[in-house]
GROMACS .gro file of C-alpha atoms in nm:
model
  138
    1MET     CA    1   0.000   0.000   0.000
    2THR     CA    2   0.127   0.346  -0.085
    3SER     CA    3   0.183   0.565   0.218
    4LEU     CA    4   0.006   0.898   0.251
    5GLU     CA    5   0.343   1.074   0.236
    6THR     CA    6   0.430   0.928  -0.105
    7PHE     CA    7   0.079   0.925  -0.251
    8ASP     CA    8   0.078   1.224  -0.484
    9TRP     CA    9  -0.296   1.267  -0.518
   10TYR     CA   10  -0.265   1.607  -0.686
   11ASP     CA   11  -0.039   1.470  -0.960
   12LEU     CA   12  -0.267   1.169  -1.010
   13LEU     CA   13  -0.579   1.381  -1.049
   14THR     CA   14  -0.395   1.612  -1.289
   15ARG     CA   15  -0.277   1.315  -1.499
   16CYS     CA   16  -0.642   1.202  -1.511
   17GLY     CA   17  -0.723   1.538  -1.670
   18LEU     CA   18  -0.896   1.691  -1.369
   19GLN     CA   19  -0.844   2.044  -1.238
   20VAL     CA   20  -0.821   2.064  -0.859
   21VAL     CA   21  -1.046   2.344  -0.736
   22GLU     CA   22  -1.002   2.292  -0.364
   23ASP     CA   23  -0.762   2.083  -0.161
   24PRO     CA   24  -0.891   1.799   0.061
   25ALA     CA   25  -1.082   1.854   0.384
   26VAL     CA   26  -1.411   1.974   0.240
   27ASP     CA   27  -1.622   2.017   0.555
   28GLY     CA   28  -1.979   1.907   0.615
   29ILE     CA   29  -1.987   1.649   0.336
   30THR     CA   30  -2.088   1.283   0.343
   31PRO     CA   31  -1.831   1.081   0.540
   32ILE     CA   32  -1.603   0.874   0.318
   33GLU     CA   33  -1.692   0.546   0.489
   34THR     CA   34  -2.063   0.613   0.435
   35ALA     CA   35  -2.007   0.683   0.064
   36ILE     CA   36  -1.792   0.372   0.019
   37GLN     CA   37  -2.058   0.155   0.186
   38ALA     CA   38  -2.330   0.316  -0.024
   39ALA     CA   39  -2.140   0.232  -0.343
   40SER     CA   40  -2.022  -0.117  -0.254
   41GLY     CA   41  -2.270  -0.258  -0.004
   42LEU     CA   42  -2.417  -0.603  -0.052
   43ALA     CA   43  -2.767  -0.462  -0.101
   44VAL     CA   44  -2.654  -0.219  -0.371
   45GLU     CA   45  -2.781  -0.285  -0.720
   46PRO     CA   46  -2.570  -0.127  -0.996
   47THR     CA   47  -2.744   0.122  -1.219
   48VAL     CA   48  -2.553  -0.019  -1.516
   49THR     CA   49  -2.352  -0.340  -1.554
   50ILE     CA   50  -2.096  -0.372  -1.831
   51PRO     CA   51  -1.907  -0.699  -1.887
   52LEU     CA   52  -1.534  -0.624  -1.884
   53SER     CA   53  -1.478  -0.874  -2.164
   54SER     CA   54  -1.724  -0.709  -2.403
   55PRO     CA   55  -1.579  -0.525  -2.702
   56GLY     CA   56  -1.567  -0.154  -2.630
   57ALA     CA   57  -1.631  -0.201  -2.256
   58MET     CA   58  -1.434   0.111  -2.155
   59GLY     CA   59  -1.604   0.327  -2.417
   60GLU     CA   60  -1.943   0.206  -2.296
   61LEU     CA   61  -1.842   0.270  -1.934
   62ASP     CA   62  -1.734   0.624  -2.024
   63LEU     CA   63  -2.066   0.689  -2.196
   64GLN     CA   64  -2.279   0.539  -1.918
   65TRP     CA   65  -2.090   0.716  -1.638
   66HIS     CA   66  -2.119   1.058  -1.800
   67GLN     CA   67  -2.488   1.007  -1.884
   68TYR     CA   68  -2.567   0.901  -1.528
   69ALA     CA   69  -2.359   1.182  -1.373
   70SER     CA   70  -2.551   1.428  -1.590
   71CYS     CA   71  -2.887   1.268  -1.512
   72ILE     CA   72  -2.837   1.298  -1.134
   73SER     CA   73  -2.686   1.650  -1.161
   74LEU     CA   74  -2.355   1.543  -1.008
   75HIS     CA   75  -2.182   1.860  -1.128
   76ALA     CA   76  -2.241   2.197  -0.963
   77THR     CA   77  -2.330   2.499  -1.175
   78GLY     CA   78  -1.962   2.569  -1.247
   79GLY     CA   79  -1.891   2.203  -1.328
   80GLU     CA   80  -1.739   2.116  -0.989
   81PHE     CA   81  -1.779   1.783  -0.814
   82LEU     CA   82  -1.596   1.593  -0.540
   83ILE     CA   83  -1.377   1.288  -0.594
   84LEU     CA   84  -1.181   1.058  -0.370
   85PRO     CA   85  -0.839   1.034  -0.532
   86PRO     CA   86  -0.853   0.692  -0.701
   87GLY     CA   87  -0.606   0.421  -0.610
   88SER     CA   88  -0.443   0.313  -0.290
   89GLY     CA   89  -0.446   0.581  -0.022
   90GLY     CA   90  -0.718   0.798  -0.174
   91SER     CA   91  -0.968   0.748   0.107
   92LYS     CA   92  -0.708   0.878   0.355
   93ILE     CA   93  -0.679   1.199   0.152
   94GLY     CA   94  -1.051   1.279   0.156
   95TRP     CA   95  -1.286   1.448  -0.085
   96VAL     CA   96  -1.119   1.679  -0.335
   97GLU     CA   97  -1.317   1.936  -0.531
   98VAL     CA   98  -1.238   1.916  -0.903
   99LYS     CA   99  -1.358   2.014  -1.249
  100ASP     CA  100  -1.331   1.798  -1.558
  101PRO     CA  101  -1.244   2.030  -1.848
  102TYR     CA  102  -1.264   1.739  -2.095
  103GLY     CA  103  -1.616   1.637  -2.000
  104HIS     CA  104  -1.580   1.285  -2.138
  105SER     CA  105  -1.389   0.958  -2.084
  106LEU     CA  106  -1.323   1.004  -1.712
  107PRO     CA  107  -1.338   0.629  -1.632
  108SER     CA  108  -1.093   0.555  -1.916
  109ARG     CA  109  -0.856   0.829  -1.801
  110ILE     CA  110  -0.861   0.700  -1.444
  111CYS     CA  111  -0.807   0.342  -1.561
  112ARG     CA  112  -0.513   0.449  -1.775
  113GLU     CA  113  -0.344   0.607  -1.470
  114THR     CA  114  -0.434   0.356  -1.198
  115GLY     CA  115  -0.492   0.028  -1.383
  116SER     CA  116  -0.855   0.021  -1.267
  117PRO     CA  117  -1.163   0.222  -1.364
  118GLU     CA  118  -1.284   0.232  -1.003
  119PHE     CA  119  -1.354   0.569  -0.845
  120LEU     CA  120  -1.604   0.748  -0.626
  121THR     CA  121  -1.756   1.092  -0.683
  122LEU     CA  122  -2.001   1.307  -0.492
  123SER     CA  123  -2.189   1.627  -0.569
  124THR     CA  124  -2.052   1.932  -0.388
  125ASP     CA  125  -2.360   1.941  -0.165
  126GLY     CA  126  -2.298   1.578  -0.063
  127ARG     CA  127  -2.639   1.457  -0.183
  128ARG     CA  128  -2.562   1.267  -0.506
  129LEU     CA  129  -2.313   0.983  -0.534
  130CYS     CA  130  -2.178   0.830  -0.854
  131ALA     CA  131  -1.926   0.547  -0.848
  132VAL     CA  132  -1.757   0.297  -1.073
  133THR     CA  133  -1.679  -0.039  -0.915
  134VAL     CA  134  -1.552  -0.366  -1.053
  135GLU     CA  135  -1.723  -0.681  -0.932
  136ASP     CA  136  -1.611  -1.017  -1.067
  137GLU     CA  137  -1.608  -0.969  -1.446
  138ASP     CA  138  -1.846  -0.669  -1.461
   0.00000   0.00000   0.00000
């Protein structure tokens, strides 16, 4: 596991194409453990399931994630949202406010940098959660 001291969350988010708006420690937002349980709990039914082995799986994941994020109004008026830095050590960093100037392919960009498309995002008001998880082969 990467230690907090060597985990360069800012560099990782930048390589994923995100602009950091505010450093970690956003107050009054959904606790990280609560969000993780909400996204990965046993009773959670995925909104969309995409087989990893299907042709174009990452492209489909990109499309579905962005459509769902838009549908639930994940982004604030200025395009901001919160993300846990993906990868080992991210949950120890906390929520980071970011903007995505590209507006597409976020799961693919995260996968390219971390080796996994998994990540967890939250609206800036803490009310809407959108996550990508990998379970078995989906």
